[in-house]
Tab-separated table of C-alpha atoms in Angstrom:
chain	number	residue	atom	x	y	z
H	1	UNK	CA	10.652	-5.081	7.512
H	2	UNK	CA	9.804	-7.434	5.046
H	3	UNK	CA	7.319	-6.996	2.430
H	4	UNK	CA	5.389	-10.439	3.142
H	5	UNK	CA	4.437	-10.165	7.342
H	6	UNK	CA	4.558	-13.789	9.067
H	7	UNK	CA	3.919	-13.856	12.769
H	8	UNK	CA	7.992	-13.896	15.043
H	9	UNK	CA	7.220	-17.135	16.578
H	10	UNK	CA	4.423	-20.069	17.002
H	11	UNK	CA	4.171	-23.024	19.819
H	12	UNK	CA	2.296	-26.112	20.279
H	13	UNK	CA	2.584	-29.262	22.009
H	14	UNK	CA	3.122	-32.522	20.131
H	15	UNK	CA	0.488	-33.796	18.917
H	16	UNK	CA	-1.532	-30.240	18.039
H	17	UNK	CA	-2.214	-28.391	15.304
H	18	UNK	CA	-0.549	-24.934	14.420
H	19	UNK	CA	-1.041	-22.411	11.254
H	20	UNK	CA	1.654	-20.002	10.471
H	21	UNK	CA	-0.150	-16.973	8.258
H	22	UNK	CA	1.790	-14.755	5.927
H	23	UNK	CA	0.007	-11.368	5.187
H	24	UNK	CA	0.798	-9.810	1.584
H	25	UNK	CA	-0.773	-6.723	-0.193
H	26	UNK	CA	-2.144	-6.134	-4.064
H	27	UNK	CA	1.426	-6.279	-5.405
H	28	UNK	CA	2.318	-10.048	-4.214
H	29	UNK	CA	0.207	-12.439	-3.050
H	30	UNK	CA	-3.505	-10.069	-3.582
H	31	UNK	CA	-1.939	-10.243	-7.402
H	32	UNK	CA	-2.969	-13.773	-7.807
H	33	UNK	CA	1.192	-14.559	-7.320
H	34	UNK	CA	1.776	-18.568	-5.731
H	35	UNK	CA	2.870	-19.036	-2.553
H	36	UNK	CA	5.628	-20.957	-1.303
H	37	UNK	CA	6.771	-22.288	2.119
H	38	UNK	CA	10.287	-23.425	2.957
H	39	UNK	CA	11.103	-24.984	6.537
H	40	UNK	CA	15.106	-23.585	7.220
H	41	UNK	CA	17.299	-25.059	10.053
H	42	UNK	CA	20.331	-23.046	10.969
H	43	UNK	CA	23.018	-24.480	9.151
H	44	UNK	CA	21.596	-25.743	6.466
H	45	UNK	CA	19.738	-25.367	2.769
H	46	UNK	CA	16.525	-23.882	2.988
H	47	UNK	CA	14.059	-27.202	1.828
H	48	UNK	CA	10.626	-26.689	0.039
H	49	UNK	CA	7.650	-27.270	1.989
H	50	UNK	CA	4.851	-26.506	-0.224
H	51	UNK	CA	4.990	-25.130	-3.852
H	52	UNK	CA	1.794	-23.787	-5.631
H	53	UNK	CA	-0.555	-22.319	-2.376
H	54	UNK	CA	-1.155	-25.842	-1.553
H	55	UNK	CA	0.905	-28.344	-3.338
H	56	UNK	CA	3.442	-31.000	-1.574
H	57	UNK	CA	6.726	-32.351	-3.123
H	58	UNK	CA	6.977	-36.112	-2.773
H	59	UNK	CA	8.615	-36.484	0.753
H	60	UNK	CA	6.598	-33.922	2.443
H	61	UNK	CA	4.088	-35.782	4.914
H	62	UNK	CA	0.497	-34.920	4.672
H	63	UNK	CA	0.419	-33.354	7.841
H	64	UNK	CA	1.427	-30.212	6.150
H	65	UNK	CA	-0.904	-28.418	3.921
H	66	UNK	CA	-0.913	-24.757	2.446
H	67	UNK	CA	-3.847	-22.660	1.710
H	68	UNK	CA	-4.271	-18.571	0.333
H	69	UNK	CA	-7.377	-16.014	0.121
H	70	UNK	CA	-6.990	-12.947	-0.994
H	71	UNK	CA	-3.693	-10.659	0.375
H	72	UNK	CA	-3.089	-13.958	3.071
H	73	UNK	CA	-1.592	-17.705	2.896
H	74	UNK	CA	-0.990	-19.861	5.759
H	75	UNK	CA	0.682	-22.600	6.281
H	76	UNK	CA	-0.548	-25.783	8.574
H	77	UNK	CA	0.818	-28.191	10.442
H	78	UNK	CA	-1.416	-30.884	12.002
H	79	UNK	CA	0.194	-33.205	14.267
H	80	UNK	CA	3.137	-31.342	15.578
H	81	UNK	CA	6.481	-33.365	16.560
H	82	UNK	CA	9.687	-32.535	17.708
H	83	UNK	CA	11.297	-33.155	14.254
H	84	UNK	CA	9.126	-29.896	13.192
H	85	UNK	CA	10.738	-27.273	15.394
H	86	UNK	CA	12.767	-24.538	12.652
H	87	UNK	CA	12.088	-21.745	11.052
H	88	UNK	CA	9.258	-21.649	8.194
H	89	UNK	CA	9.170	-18.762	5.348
H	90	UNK	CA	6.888	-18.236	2.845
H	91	UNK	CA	7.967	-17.033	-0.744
H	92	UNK	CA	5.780	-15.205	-3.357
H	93	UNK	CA	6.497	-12.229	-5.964
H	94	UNK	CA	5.830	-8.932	-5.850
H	95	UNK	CA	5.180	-6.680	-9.018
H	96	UNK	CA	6.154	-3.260	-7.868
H	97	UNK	CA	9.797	-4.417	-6.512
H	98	UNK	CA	9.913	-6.957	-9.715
H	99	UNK	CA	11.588	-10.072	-7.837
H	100	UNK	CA	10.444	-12.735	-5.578
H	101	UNK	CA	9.621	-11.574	-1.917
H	102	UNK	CA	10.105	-13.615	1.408
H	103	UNK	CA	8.067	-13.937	4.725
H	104	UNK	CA	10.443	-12.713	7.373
H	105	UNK	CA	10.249	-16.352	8.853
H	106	UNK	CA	8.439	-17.720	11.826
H	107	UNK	CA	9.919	-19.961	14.558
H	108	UNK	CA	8.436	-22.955	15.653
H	109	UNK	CA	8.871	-24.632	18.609
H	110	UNK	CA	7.350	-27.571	19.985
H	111	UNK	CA	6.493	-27.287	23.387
P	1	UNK	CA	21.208	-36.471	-8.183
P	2	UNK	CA	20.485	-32.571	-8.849
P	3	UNK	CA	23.853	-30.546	-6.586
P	4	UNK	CA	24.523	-27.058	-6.124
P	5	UNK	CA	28.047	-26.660	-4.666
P	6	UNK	CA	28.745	-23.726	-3.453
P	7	UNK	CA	32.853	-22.157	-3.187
P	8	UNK	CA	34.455	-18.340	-2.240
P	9	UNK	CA	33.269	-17.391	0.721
P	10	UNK	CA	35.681	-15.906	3.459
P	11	UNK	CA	36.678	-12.908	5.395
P	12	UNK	CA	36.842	-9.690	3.263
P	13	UNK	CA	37.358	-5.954	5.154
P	14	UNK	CA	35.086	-3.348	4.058
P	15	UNK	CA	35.012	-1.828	0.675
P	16	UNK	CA	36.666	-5.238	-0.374
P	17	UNK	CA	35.528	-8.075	-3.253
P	18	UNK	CA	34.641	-11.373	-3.172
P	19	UNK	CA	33.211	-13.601	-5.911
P	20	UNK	CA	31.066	-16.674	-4.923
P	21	UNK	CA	30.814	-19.804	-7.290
P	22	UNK	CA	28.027	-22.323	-7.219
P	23	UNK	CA	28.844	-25.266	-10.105
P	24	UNK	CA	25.566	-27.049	-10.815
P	25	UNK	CA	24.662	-31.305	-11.466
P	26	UNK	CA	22.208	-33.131	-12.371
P	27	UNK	CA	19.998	-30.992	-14.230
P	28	UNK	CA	20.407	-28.533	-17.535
P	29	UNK	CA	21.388	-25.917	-16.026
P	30	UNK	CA	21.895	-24.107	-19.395
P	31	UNK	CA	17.898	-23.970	-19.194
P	32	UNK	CA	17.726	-22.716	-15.967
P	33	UNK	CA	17.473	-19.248	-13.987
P	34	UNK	CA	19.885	-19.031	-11.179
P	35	UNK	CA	19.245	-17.229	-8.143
P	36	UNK	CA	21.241	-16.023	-4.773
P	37	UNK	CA	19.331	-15.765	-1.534
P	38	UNK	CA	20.831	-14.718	1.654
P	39	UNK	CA	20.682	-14.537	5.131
P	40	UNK	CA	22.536	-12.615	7.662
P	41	UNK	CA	22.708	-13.997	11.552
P	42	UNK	CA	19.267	-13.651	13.255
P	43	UNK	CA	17.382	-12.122	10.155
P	44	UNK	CA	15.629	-13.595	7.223
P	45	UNK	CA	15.891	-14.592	3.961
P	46	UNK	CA	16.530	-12.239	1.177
P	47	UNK	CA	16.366	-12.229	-2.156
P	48	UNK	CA	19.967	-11.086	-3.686
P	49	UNK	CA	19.703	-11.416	-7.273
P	50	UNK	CA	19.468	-13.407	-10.506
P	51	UNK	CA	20.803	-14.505	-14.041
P	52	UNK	CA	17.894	-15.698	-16.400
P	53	UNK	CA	19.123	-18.436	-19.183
P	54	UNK	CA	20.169	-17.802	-23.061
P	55	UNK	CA	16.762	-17.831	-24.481
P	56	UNK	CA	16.011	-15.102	-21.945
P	57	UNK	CA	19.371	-12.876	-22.905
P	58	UNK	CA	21.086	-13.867	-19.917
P	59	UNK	CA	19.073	-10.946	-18.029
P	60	UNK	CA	19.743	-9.755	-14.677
P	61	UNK	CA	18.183	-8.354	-11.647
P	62	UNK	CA	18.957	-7.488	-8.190
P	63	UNK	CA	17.527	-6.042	-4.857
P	64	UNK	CA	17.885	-2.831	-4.340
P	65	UNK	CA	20.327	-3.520	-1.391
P	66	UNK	CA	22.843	-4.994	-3.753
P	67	UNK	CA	22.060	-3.135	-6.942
P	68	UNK	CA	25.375	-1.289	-8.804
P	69	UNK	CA	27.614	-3.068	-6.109
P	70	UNK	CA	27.060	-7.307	-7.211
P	71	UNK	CA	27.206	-8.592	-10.507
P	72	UNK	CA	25.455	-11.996	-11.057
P	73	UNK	CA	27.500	-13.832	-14.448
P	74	UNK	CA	27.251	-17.588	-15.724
P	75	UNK	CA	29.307	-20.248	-17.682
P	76	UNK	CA	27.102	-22.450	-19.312
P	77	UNK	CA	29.920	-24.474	-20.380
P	78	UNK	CA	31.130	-25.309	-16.770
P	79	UNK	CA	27.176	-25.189	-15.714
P	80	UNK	CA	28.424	-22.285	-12.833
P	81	UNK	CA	26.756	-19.397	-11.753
P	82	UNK	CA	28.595	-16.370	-9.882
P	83	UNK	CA	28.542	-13.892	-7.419
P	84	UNK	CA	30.687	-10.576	-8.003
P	85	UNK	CA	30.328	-8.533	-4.884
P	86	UNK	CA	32.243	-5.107	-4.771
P	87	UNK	CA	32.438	-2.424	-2.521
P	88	UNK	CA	30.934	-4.721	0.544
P	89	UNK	CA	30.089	-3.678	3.851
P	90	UNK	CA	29.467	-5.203	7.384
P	91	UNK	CA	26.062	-5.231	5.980
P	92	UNK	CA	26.888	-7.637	3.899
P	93	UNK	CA	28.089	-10.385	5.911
P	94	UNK	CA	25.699	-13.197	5.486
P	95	UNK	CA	25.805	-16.700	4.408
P	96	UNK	CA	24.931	-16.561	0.558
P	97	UNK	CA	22.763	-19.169	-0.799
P	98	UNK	CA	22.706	-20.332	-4.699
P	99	UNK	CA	19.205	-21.909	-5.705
P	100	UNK	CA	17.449	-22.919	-9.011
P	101	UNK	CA	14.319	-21.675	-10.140
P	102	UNK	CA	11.799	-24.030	-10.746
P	103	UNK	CA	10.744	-22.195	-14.292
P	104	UNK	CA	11.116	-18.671	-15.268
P	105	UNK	CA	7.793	-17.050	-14.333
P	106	UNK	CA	6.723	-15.111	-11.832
P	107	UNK	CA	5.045	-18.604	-10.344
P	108	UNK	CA	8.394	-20.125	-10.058
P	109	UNK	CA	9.887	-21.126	-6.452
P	110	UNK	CA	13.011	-22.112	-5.578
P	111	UNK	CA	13.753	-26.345	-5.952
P	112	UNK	CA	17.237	-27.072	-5.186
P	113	UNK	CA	20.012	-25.206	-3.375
P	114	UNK	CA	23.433	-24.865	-2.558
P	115	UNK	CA	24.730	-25.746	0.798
P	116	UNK	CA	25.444	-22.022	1.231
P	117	UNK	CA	28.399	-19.841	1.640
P	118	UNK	CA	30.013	-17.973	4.650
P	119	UNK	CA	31.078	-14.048	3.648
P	120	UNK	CA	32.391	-11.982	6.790
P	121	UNK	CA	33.271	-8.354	6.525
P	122	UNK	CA	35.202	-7.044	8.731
P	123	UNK	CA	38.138	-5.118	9.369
């Protein structure tokens, strides 16, 4: 299993808000490391969400927004639409392994 | 426009080689760390390995998964980062992903990358 937990799947119906958590430990995200979310779609490049715990690149729509206490982060997404059905990771580094660490991905789907 | 393309993947049988290329645009890439993610079908992302720039001796790293069996190498001159992967298995197969670090800290993500690369082993 991976060494950052994130929940197998998440629903909502357009319109709604969702949160997708990843849980860490002292090593990674407890450590004070950042946390980053990617969005994947099968098929294609992995494309950054959120950068910094809570920071957008240009393009990403305010409807997303990133937060982190202590060993957790969690991602939100306000305003779900169909567009926003894929698979989300989050990214942080550990200490003890030495090497950035990833989420073992949640699936969205919009209900 | 920043590009990562991506070139070498395939079908290799077990205990075989392949070496992945990724040749990089629109940024120095001399300055940058290069990373390899991948993902194998229904699982998640995972970290492979990287190659940190000059400054930074060129150092390597890898997961432990990988470790003695891939070598990660660069050509600043062609701005390409590689994949050497010996000794592969069925565990293996996964499409392999060449990305850019950000920085090279421990606060770093991952900006731009590749359009990833098919390798299937199997006999």
């Amino acid at each position: 299993q991976s060494v950052l937990t994130q929940p197998p799947s998440v629903s909502g119906a357009p319109g709604q808000r969702v949160t997708i958590s990843c849980t860490g430990s002292s090593s990674n995200i407890g450590a004070d490391y950042d946390v980053h979310w990617y969005l994947h779609l099968p098929g294609t490049a992995p494309n950054l969400l959120m950068f910094g715990n809570n920071n957008r690149p240009s393009g990403v729509p305010d409807r997303f927004s990133g937060s982190k206490s202590g060993t957790s982060a969690s991602l939100a997404i306000s305003g779900l639409q169909s567009e926003d059905e894929a698979d989300y990771y989050c990214l942080s580094y550990d200490s003890s392994l030495s090497g950035p660490v990833f989420g073992g991905g949640t699936k969205l789907t919009v209900v | 426009e920043v590009q990562l393309v991506q070139s070498g993947g395939g079908l290799v049988q077990p205990g075989g080689s392949l070496k992945l290329s990724c040749a990089a645009s629109g940024f120095t890439f001399s300055g940058s760390a290069m990373h390899w993610v991948r993902q194998a079908s229904g699982k998640g992302l995972e970290w492979v390995g990287r190659i940190r720039s000059k400054p930074n001796s060129y150092a390597t790293a890898y997961a432990a998964s990988v470790k003695g069996r891939f070598t990660i190498s660069r050509d600043d001159s062609k701005s390409t980062a590689y994949l050497q992967m010996n000794s592969l298995t069925t565990e293996d197969t996964a499409v392999y992903y060449c990305t850019r670090r950000s920085g090279d800290n421990s606060q770093s993500y991952f900006d731009y990358w590749g359009q990833g690369d098919l390798v299937t082993v199997s006999s």
